Tab-separated table of C-alpha atoms and ligand atoms in Angstrom:
chain	number	residue	atom	x	y	z
M	955	UNK	CA	-21.934	-10.030	-6.897
M	956	UNK	CA	-21.546	-7.643	-3.921
M	957	UNK	CA	-18.706	-8.035	-1.446
M	958	UNK	CA	-18.285	-6.117	1.809
M	959	UNK	CA	-14.571	-5.519	2.465
M	960	UNK	CA	-13.167	-4.777	5.926
M	961	UNK	CA	-9.647	-3.431	6.562
M	962	UNK	CA	-7.995	-2.677	9.937
M	963	UNK	CA	-4.377	-3.825	9.490
M	964	UNK	CA	-2.668	-0.582	10.482
M	965	UNK	CA	-4.058	2.857	11.260
M	966	UNK	CA	-7.042	3.182	8.919
M	967	UNK	CA	-10.432	1.727	9.849
M	968	UNK	CA	-12.090	0.995	6.522
M	969	UNK	CA	-15.138	-0.695	4.994
M	970	UNK	CA	-16.363	-0.763	1.395
M	971	UNK	CA	-18.938	-2.421	-0.826
M	972	UNK	CA	-17.719	-3.425	-4.305
M	973	UNK	CA	-19.703	-4.986	-7.164
M	974	UNK	CA	-18.109	-7.740	-9.269
M	975	UNK	CA	-14.617	-6.982	-7.961
M	976	UNK	CA	-14.563	-3.729	-9.934
M	977	UNK	CA	-17.289	-1.199	-9.265
M	978	UNK	CA	-17.031	0.762	-6.000
M	979	UNK	CA	-20.458	1.353	-4.422
M	980	UNK	CA	-18.961	2.793	-1.232
M	981	UNK	CA	-15.481	3.254	0.225
M	982	UNK	CA	-15.342	4.605	3.790
M	983	UNK	CA	-12.015	5.264	5.535
M	984	UNK	CA	-11.629	6.605	9.092
M	985	UNK	CA	-8.006	7.711	9.336
M	986	UNK	CA	-6.128	7.826	12.639
M	987	UNK	CA	-3.381	9.996	11.191
M	988	UNK	CA	-4.022	12.897	13.595
M	989	UNK	CA	-3.992	10.533	16.573
M	990	UNK	CA	-0.552	9.103	15.687
M	991	UNK	CA	1.041	12.305	14.334
M	992	UNK	CA	2.085	13.415	17.846
M	993	UNK	CA	4.200	10.226	18.162
M	994	UNK	CA	5.702	10.512	14.652
M	995	UNK	CA	4.492	6.993	13.814
M	996	UNK	CA	1.749	4.470	14.493
M	997	UNK	CA	1.248	3.692	18.207
M	998	UNK	CA	-0.093	0.090	18.090
M	999	UNK	CA	-2.102	0.063	21.328
M	1000	UNK	CA	-3.856	3.327	20.465
M	1001	UNK	CA	-4.527	2.032	16.951
M	1002	UNK	CA	-6.430	-1.039	18.206
M	1003	UNK	CA	-8.554	1.056	20.553
M	1004	UNK	CA	-9.383	3.538	17.806
M	1005	UNK	CA	-10.368	0.646	15.483
M	1006	UNK	CA	-12.767	-0.699	18.138
M	1007	UNK	CA	-14.467	2.694	18.391
M	1008	UNK	CA	-14.686	3.271	14.639
M	1009	UNK	CA	-15.329	-0.122	13.067
M	1010	UNK	CA	-19.098	-0.478	13.541
M	1011	UNK	CA	-20.033	3.054	12.392
M	1012	UNK	CA	-17.639	2.738	9.442
M	1013	UNK	CA	-19.238	-0.544	8.280
M	1014	UNK	CA	-22.758	0.836	8.752
M	1015	UNK	CA	-21.797	3.936	6.755
M	1016	UNK	CA	-20.343	1.792	3.918
M	1017	UNK	CA	-23.562	-0.261	3.743
M	1018	UNK	CA	-25.736	2.891	3.800
M	1019	UNK	CA	-23.719	4.706	1.115
M	1020	UNK	CA	-23.885	1.618	-1.114
M	1021	UNK	CA	-27.647	1.393	-0.544
M	1022	UNK	CA	-27.051	-2.299	0.183
M	1023	UNK	CA	-28.916	-4.592	2.569
M	1024	UNK	CA	-27.296	-7.631	4.210
M	1025	UNK	CA	-29.312	-9.856	1.873
M	1026	UNK	CA	-27.657	-8.197	-1.143
M	1027	UNK	CA	-24.179	-9.326	-0.057
M	1028	UNK	CA	-22.514	-12.441	-1.468
M	1029	UNK	CA	-19.649	-12.532	1.038
M	1030	UNK	CA	-17.587	-10.583	3.578
M	1031	UNK	CA	-13.855	-10.199	2.876
M	1032	UNK	CA	-11.466	-9.197	5.655
M	1033	UNK	CA	-7.743	-8.489	5.909
M	1034	UNK	CA	-6.062	-11.173	8.062
M	1035	UNK	CA	-2.454	-9.914	7.638
M	1036	UNK	CA	0.200	-8.713	7.417
M	1037	UNK	CA	-0.195	-5.917	9.938
M	1038	UNK	CA	-0.432	-5.037	13.623
M	1039	UNK	CA	-1.852	-7.943	15.614
M	1040	UNK	CA	-4.210	-5.876	17.787
M	1041	UNK	CA	-5.493	-3.904	14.799
M	1042	UNK	CA	-6.055	-6.988	12.632
M	1043	UNK	CA	-7.976	-8.697	15.461
M	1044	UNK	CA	-10.628	-5.971	15.455
M	1045	UNK	CA	-11.478	-6.381	11.770
M	1046	UNK	CA	-11.318	-10.174	11.778
M	1047	UNK	CA	-13.576	-10.524	14.818
M	1048	UNK	CA	-16.167	-8.060	13.549
M	1049	UNK	CA	-16.161	-9.820	10.164
M	1050	UNK	CA	-16.635	-13.187	11.848
M	1051	UNK	CA	-19.518	-11.892	13.944
M	1052	UNK	CA	-21.288	-10.379	10.936
M	1053	UNK	CA	-20.721	-13.453	8.752
M	1054	UNK	CA	-22.028	-15.753	11.475
M	1055	UNK	CA	-24.996	-13.526	12.263
M	1056	UNK	CA	-26.011	-13.032	8.639
M	1057	UNK	CA	-25.095	-16.489	7.323
M	1058	UNK	CA	-22.539	-15.085	4.871
M	1059	UNK	CA	-19.316	-16.713	3.639
M	1060	UNK	CA	-16.139	-15.228	5.104
M	1061	UNK	CA	-13.162	-14.692	2.765
M	1062	UNK	CA	-9.656	-14.120	4.201
M	1063	UNK	CA	-7.582	-11.492	2.372
M	1064	UNK	CA	-3.842	-10.803	2.331
M	1065	UNK	CA	-3.283	-7.041	2.698
M	1066	UNK	CA	-0.422	-7.024	0.154
M	1067	UNK	CA	-2.522	-8.838	-2.429
M	1068	UNK	CA	-5.342	-6.367	-1.729
M	1069	UNK	CA	-2.993	-3.454	-2.510
M	1070	UNK	CA	-2.288	-4.835	-5.962
M	1071	UNK	CA	-6.008	-5.480	-6.593
M	1072	UNK	CA	-6.597	-1.742	-6.178
M	1073	UNK	CA	-5.547	-1.734	-9.835
M	1074	UNK	CA	-8.658	-3.775	-10.735
M	1075	UNK	CA	-11.047	-1.178	-9.332
M	1076	UNK	CA	-12.877	0.846	-11.963
M	1077	UNK	CA	-11.655	4.434	-12.179
M	1078	UNK	CA	-11.460	7.126	-14.808
M	1079	UNK	CA	-8.394	8.656	-13.180
M	1080	UNK	CA	-5.117	9.089	-15.061
M	1081	UNK	CA	-3.038	5.874	-14.959
M	1082	UNK	CA	-5.978	3.548	-14.222
M	1083	UNK	CA	-5.565	0.030	-15.627
M	1084	UNK	CA	-7.952	-1.221	-18.350
M	1085	UNK	CA	-10.274	-4.136	-17.520
M	1086	UNK	CA	-8.538	-6.484	-19.992
M	1087	UNK	CA	-5.037	-6.706	-18.461
M	1088	UNK	CA	-3.094	-9.718	-19.696
M	1089	UNK	CA	-0.545	-11.713	-17.690
M	1090	UNK	CA	2.270	-11.817	-16.764
M	1091	UNK	CA	2.250	-8.485	-14.939
M	1092	UNK	CA	5.127	-7.000	-12.972
M	1093	UNK	CA	3.878	-5.644	-9.650
M	1094	UNK	CA	5.740	-3.211	-7.397
M	1095	UNK	CA	4.192	-3.034	-3.926
M	1096	UNK	CA	5.568	-0.013	-2.062
M	1097	UNK	CA	3.980	0.899	1.252
M	1098	UNK	CA	4.876	1.858	4.803
M	1099	UNK	CA	5.578	-1.767	5.701
M	1100	UNK	CA	6.570	-3.357	2.382
M	1101	UNK	CA	8.657	-3.020	-0.745
M	1102	UNK	CA	8.244	-6.065	-2.978
M	1103	UNK	CA	8.699	-6.929	-6.619
M	1104	UNK	CA	6.373	-9.714	-7.690
M	1105	UNK	CA	5.566	-11.353	-11.012
M	1106	UNK	CA	1.813	-11.954	-11.252
M	1107	UNK	CA	1.240	-14.899	-13.624
M	1108	UNK	CA	-2.520	-15.084	-13.041
M	1109	UNK	CA	-5.078	-14.360	-10.318
M	1110	UNK	CA	-3.577	-15.708	-7.099
M	1111	UNK	CA	-0.431	-16.931	-8.913
M	1112	UNK	CA	2.674	-15.015	-7.810
M	1113	UNK	CA	6.440	-15.344	-8.149
M	1114	UNK	CA	8.421	-13.384	-5.571
M	1115	UNK	CA	11.366	-11.639	-7.244
M	1116	UNK	CA	12.781	-9.486	-4.464
M	1117	UNK	CA	12.115	-7.043	-1.682
M	1118	UNK	CA	13.700	-4.769	0.868
M	1119	UNK	CA	16.369	-6.179	3.155
M	1120	UNK	CA	15.813	-3.463	5.765
M	1121	UNK	CA	13.448	-0.439	5.677
M	1122	UNK	CA	10.387	-0.366	3.422
M	1123	UNK	CA	10.292	2.553	0.973
M	1124	UNK	CA	7.436	4.265	2.862
M	1125	UNK	CA	9.219	3.711	6.171
M	1126	UNK	CA	12.293	5.472	4.698
M	1127	UNK	CA	10.082	8.388	3.599
M	1128	UNK	CA	8.578	8.572	7.103
M	1129	UNK	CA	11.956	8.391	8.908
M	1130	UNK	CA	13.617	10.958	6.630
M	1131	UNK	CA	10.550	13.186	6.937
M	1132	UNK	CA	11.036	13.142	10.713
M	1133	UNK	CA	14.784	13.908	10.333
M	1134	UNK	CA	13.911	16.893	8.144
M	1135	UNK	CA	11.328	18.101	10.664
M	1136	UNK	CA	8.445	17.660	8.223
M	1137	UNK	CA	4.896	16.689	9.312
M	1138	UNK	CA	3.921	12.983	9.617
M	1139	UNK	CA	3.452	10.978	7.427
M	1140	UNK	CA	6.736	11.754	5.694
M	1141	UNK	CA	5.804	10.518	2.199
M	1142	UNK	CA	3.377	13.262	1.169
M	1143	UNK	CA	5.374	15.891	3.128
M	1144	UNK	CA	8.626	15.027	1.341
M	1145	UNK	CA	6.894	14.979	-2.038
M	1146	UNK	CA	5.474	18.438	-1.288
M	1147	UNK	CA	8.819	19.862	-0.047
M	1148	UNK	CA	10.724	18.317	-2.985
M	1149	UNK	CA	8.636	20.276	-5.500
M	1150	UNK	CA	10.614	23.444	-4.764
M	1151	UNK	CA	13.950	21.643	-4.220
M	1152	UNK	CA	17.025	21.041	-6.364
M	1153	UNK	CA	17.821	17.294	-6.276
M	1154	UNK	CA	21.402	17.948	-7.474
M	1155	UNK	CA	22.536	20.030	-4.481
M	1156	UNK	CA	23.116	16.921	-2.337
M	1157	UNK	CA	24.300	13.629	-3.783
M	1158	UNK	CA	22.844	10.691	-1.837
M	1159	UNK	CA	23.919	7.043	-2.215
M	1160	UNK	CA	21.917	4.322	-3.981
M	1161	UNK	CA	22.141	0.685	-2.873
M	1162	UNK	CA	22.028	-1.257	-6.143
M	1163	UNK	CA	22.530	-4.799	-4.729
M	1164	UNK	CA	23.627	-5.879	-8.214
M	1165	UNK	CA	22.359	-9.179	-9.542
M	1166	UNK	CA	19.273	-9.197	-7.300
M	1167	UNK	CA	15.828	-7.622	-7.297
M	1168	UNK	CA	16.302	-6.677	-3.641
M	1169	UNK	CA	16.329	-3.201	-2.131
M	1170	UNK	CA	17.977	-1.488	0.834
M	1171	UNK	CA	16.953	1.969	2.034
M	1172	UNK	CA	18.493	2.196	5.516
M	1173	UNK	CA	21.831	3.581	4.211
M	1174	UNK	CA	19.992	6.409	2.545
M	1175	UNK	CA	18.351	7.403	5.807
M	1176	UNK	CA	21.758	7.303	7.560
M	1177	UNK	CA	23.278	9.478	4.806
M	1178	UNK	CA	20.562	12.096	5.342
M	1179	UNK	CA	21.130	11.944	9.126
M	1180	UNK	CA	24.903	12.492	8.636
M	1181	UNK	CA	24.300	15.528	6.441
M	1182	UNK	CA	21.972	17.053	8.999
M	1183	UNK	CA	23.647	16.249	12.291
M	1184	UNK	CA	27.188	17.717	12.239
M	1185	UNK	CA	26.015	21.216	11.400
M	1186	UNK	CA	22.304	21.983	11.322
M	1187	UNK	CA	21.304	22.290	7.655
M	1188	UNK	CA	19.657	25.716	7.224
M	1189	UNK	CA	15.892	25.394	6.645
M	1190	UNK	CA	16.267	26.752	3.123
M	1191	UNK	CA	18.089	23.539	2.125
M	1192	UNK	CA	15.311	21.202	3.385
M	1193	UNK	CA	13.530	21.132	-0.014
M	1194	UNK	CA	16.846	20.263	-1.729
M	1195	UNK	CA	17.465	17.382	0.675
M	1196	UNK	CA	13.884	16.161	0.261
M	1197	UNK	CA	14.291	16.263	-3.533
M	1198	UNK	CA	17.644	14.435	-3.425
M	1199	UNK	CA	16.194	11.745	-1.141
M	1200	UNK	CA	13.070	11.275	-3.242
M	1201	UNK	CA	15.149	11.062	-6.421
M	1202	UNK	CA	17.435	8.401	-4.902
M	1203	UNK	CA	14.482	6.220	-3.812
M	1204	UNK	CA	12.671	6.655	-7.128
M	1205	UNK	CA	15.830	5.938	-9.140
M	1206	UNK	CA	16.396	2.551	-7.464
M	1207	UNK	CA	12.700	1.550	-7.489
M	1208	UNK	CA	12.326	2.394	-11.191
M	1209	UNK	CA	15.607	0.843	-12.367
M	1210	UNK	CA	14.927	-2.488	-10.650
M	1211	UNK	CA	11.245	-2.652	-11.599
M	1212	UNK	CA	11.932	-1.902	-15.274
M	1213	UNK	CA	14.753	-4.492	-15.380
M	1214	UNK	CA	12.474	-7.141	-13.842
M	1215	UNK	CA	9.654	-6.314	-16.291
M	1216	UNK	CA	12.060	-6.810	-19.208
M	1217	UNK	CA	13.646	-9.971	-17.773
M	1218	UNK	CA	10.256	-11.648	-17.301
M	1219	UNK	CA	8.503	-10.328	-20.421
M	1220	UNK	CA	5.775	-8.546	-18.436
M	1221	UNK	CA	2.972	-6.985	-20.509
M	1222	UNK	CA	2.634	-4.071	-18.071
M	1223	UNK	CA	3.821	-2.725	-14.715
M	1224	UNK	CA	1.338	-2.243	-11.848
M	1225	UNK	CA	2.186	0.053	-8.952
M	1226	UNK	CA	0.444	-0.331	-5.603
M	1227	UNK	CA	0.709	0.699	-1.955
M	1228	UNK	CA	0.903	4.111	-0.295
M	1229	UNK	CA	4.191	5.193	-1.918
M	1230	UNK	CA	2.719	4.641	-5.389
M	1231	UNK	CA	0.724	7.835	-4.760
M	1232	UNK	CA	4.061	9.619	-5.335
M	1233	UNK	CA	3.941	11.623	-8.570
M	1234	UNK	CA	7.717	11.571	-9.112
M	1235	UNK	CA	7.697	7.752	-8.921
M	1236	UNK	CA	4.768	7.496	-11.338
M	1237	UNK	CA	6.327	9.885	-13.859
M	1238	UNK	CA	9.789	8.271	-13.785
M	1239	UNK	CA	8.313	4.778	-14.093
M	1240	UNK	CA	6.236	5.811	-17.103
M	1241	UNK	CA	9.211	7.519	-18.760
M	1242	UNK	CA	11.530	4.527	-18.414
M	1243	UNK	CA	9.288	1.429	-18.480
M	1244	UNK	CA	8.941	0.583	-22.185
M	1245	UNK	CA	5.606	-1.115	-21.302
M	1246	UNK	CA	2.376	0.469	-20.004
M	1247	UNK	CA	2.483	1.530	-16.337
M	1248	UNK	CA	-0.729	1.568	-14.299
M	1249	UNK	CA	-1.501	2.784	-10.791
M	1250	UNK	CA	-4.635	3.411	-8.728
M	1251	UNK	CA	-5.862	6.935	-7.925
M	1252	UNK	CA	-4.164	8.225	-4.726
M	1253	UNK	CA	-7.130	7.385	-2.425
M	1254	UNK	CA	-6.902	3.752	-3.501
M	1255	UNK	CA	-3.083	3.621	-3.133
M	1256	UNK	CA	-3.166	4.084	0.637
M	1257	UNK	CA	-5.011	1.654	2.922
M	1258	UNK	CA	-8.703	1.210	2.082
M	1259	UNK	CA	-11.306	-1.553	2.042
M	1260	UNK	CA	-12.384	-1.316	-1.620
M	1261	UNK	CA	-9.137	-3.067	-2.525
M	1262	UNK	CA	-9.914	-5.735	0.102
M	1263	UNK	CA	-13.358	-6.311	-1.435
M	1264	UNK	CA	-11.855	-6.453	-4.962
M	1265	UNK	CA	-9.270	-8.994	-3.881
M	1266	UNK	CA	-11.954	-10.859	-1.900
M	1267	UNK	CA	-14.026	-11.194	-5.084
M	1268	UNK	CA	-11.236	-13.041	-6.913
M	1269	UNK	CA	-10.431	-15.139	-3.824
M	1270	UNK	CA	-14.144	-15.999	-3.407
M	1271	UNK	CA	-14.364	-17.081	-7.038
M	1272	UNK	CA	-11.374	-19.361	-6.589
M	1273	UNK	CA	-13.110	-20.997	-3.603
M	1274	UNK	CA	-11.384	-19.348	-0.635
M	1275	UNK	CA	-13.507	-19.597	2.542
M	1276	UNK	CA	-12.544	-19.115	6.186
M	1277	UNK	CA	-13.891	-21.156	9.085
M	1278	UNK	CA	-14.870	-19.740	12.501
M	1279	UNK	CA	-11.357	-20.576	13.673
M	1280	UNK	CA	-9.956	-17.888	11.344
M	1281	UNK	CA	-7.045	-16.129	13.031
M	1282	UNK	CA	-4.933	-13.075	12.231
M	1283	UNK	CA	-1.516	-13.553	10.572
M	1284	UNK	CA	0.615	-10.477	11.435
M	1285	UNK	CA	3.623	-11.766	9.448
M	1286	UNK	CA	1.742	-13.060	6.417
M	1287	UNK	CA	3.669	-12.855	3.139
M	1288	UNK	CA	2.351	-12.612	-0.396
M	1289	UNK	CA	4.441	-15.544	-1.626
E	367	KG4	O1	-0.174	1.477	1.963
E	367	KG4	P1	-0.148	2.400	3.112
E	367	KG4	O2	-1.305	3.346	3.335
E	367	KG4	O3	-0.004	1.635	4.460
E	367	KG4	C1	0.758	0.469	4.574
E	367	KG4	O4	0.203	-0.633	4.276
E	367	KG4	O5	1.942	0.605	4.943
E	367	KG4	O6	1.210	3.220	2.977
E	367	KG4	C2	1.564	4.240	3.852
E	367	KG4	C3	2.938	4.755	3.458
E	367	KG4	C4	3.541	5.750	4.423
E	367	KG4	O7	4.873	5.362	4.699
E	367	KG4	C5	3.493	7.075	3.665
E	367	KG4	O8	4.534	7.966	4.024
E	367	KG4	C6	3.641	6.600	2.238
E	367	KG4	O9	2.878	5.414	2.167
E	367	KG4	N1	3.122	7.583	1.273
E	367	KG4	C7	3.890	8.212	0.361
E	367	KG4	C8	3.031	9.127	-0.322
E	367	KG4	N2	1.766	8.991	0.190
E	367	KG4	C9	1.839	8.034	1.153
E	367	KG4	N3	5.196	8.107	0.085
E	367	KG4	C10	5.704	8.907	-0.882
E	367	KG4	N4	4.966	9.811	-1.579
E	367	KG4	C11	3.631	9.955	-1.325
E	367	KG4	N5	2.909	10.846	-2.003
E	368	ZN	ZN1	-1.155	-0.982	3.138
């Protein structure tokens, strides 16, 4: 069963063809990172325009690389939310047009659910999940827009355990990256800078929010700002600050995720979303989990359409179909 996935929720225009929810036949991503770097963050109006320019060539390229014809497809899956309204509209309308024109079923996909289905995609990379995962699974979704702990009891069956009360983990990486004068996006830049840093030189606070599975990262960003602003921190201390910040974020994410996995008897922990590309997070989670920890290869952690097609496969099998009145849902939640 071949599914064409389409993803335009933020600043990546992506299309992919996936067989049986697992095997990637093509995975094309046109990144707008260079376009937004000059603003230090995603500029929504520019993002929608760039999606309009890129979407058709990206889909055509995904079909060509997969060697697939329109008749080979079983369905088209598209991200309907959460995300930027103007960006989402581009993908949803192109998907509708193609589905109508080719007589294909249209499957709506939640971007957060798609991130976790990146773990179902076949890969021989280190940390890749086996095909016979058993439920319940503890899922940590950590991206630029979200930080959520979810218990997955079956396909499409989720229990929300907690999430961030303010900044998402990736957002904190991006904001602190900007404070430290590192290139956008902050996540990979901070990880890179932290490699040569001493995390013990600066002690940064951790918001534990005891008794909950919730997170708060805005205080951490303020603490970094306070250290920097009174007297400019000499550039040689930037790696130390990056390392201290990364360690504080990782410490809280790992402690809460491991506690939730134990409390709910999860068979394994799945990491997903852009921040799960972080090697320090992966290593600390593995060291402290007590159950297997799985994560997608870095290219499938950040926004892509293979994960949308994988999720679309399971949604299609459970009967999900969109009508021509399908609309975007910028504030869509997983649960
Ligand atoms: O999942 P994603 O591509 O887009 C959203 O749906 O938000 O995540 C992007 C976020 C950005 O905030 C970026 O800084 C962060 O993921 N990120 C990382 C790393 N790679 C990407 N954060 C920490 N370490 C990384 N290696
Ligand atoms: Zn995402």
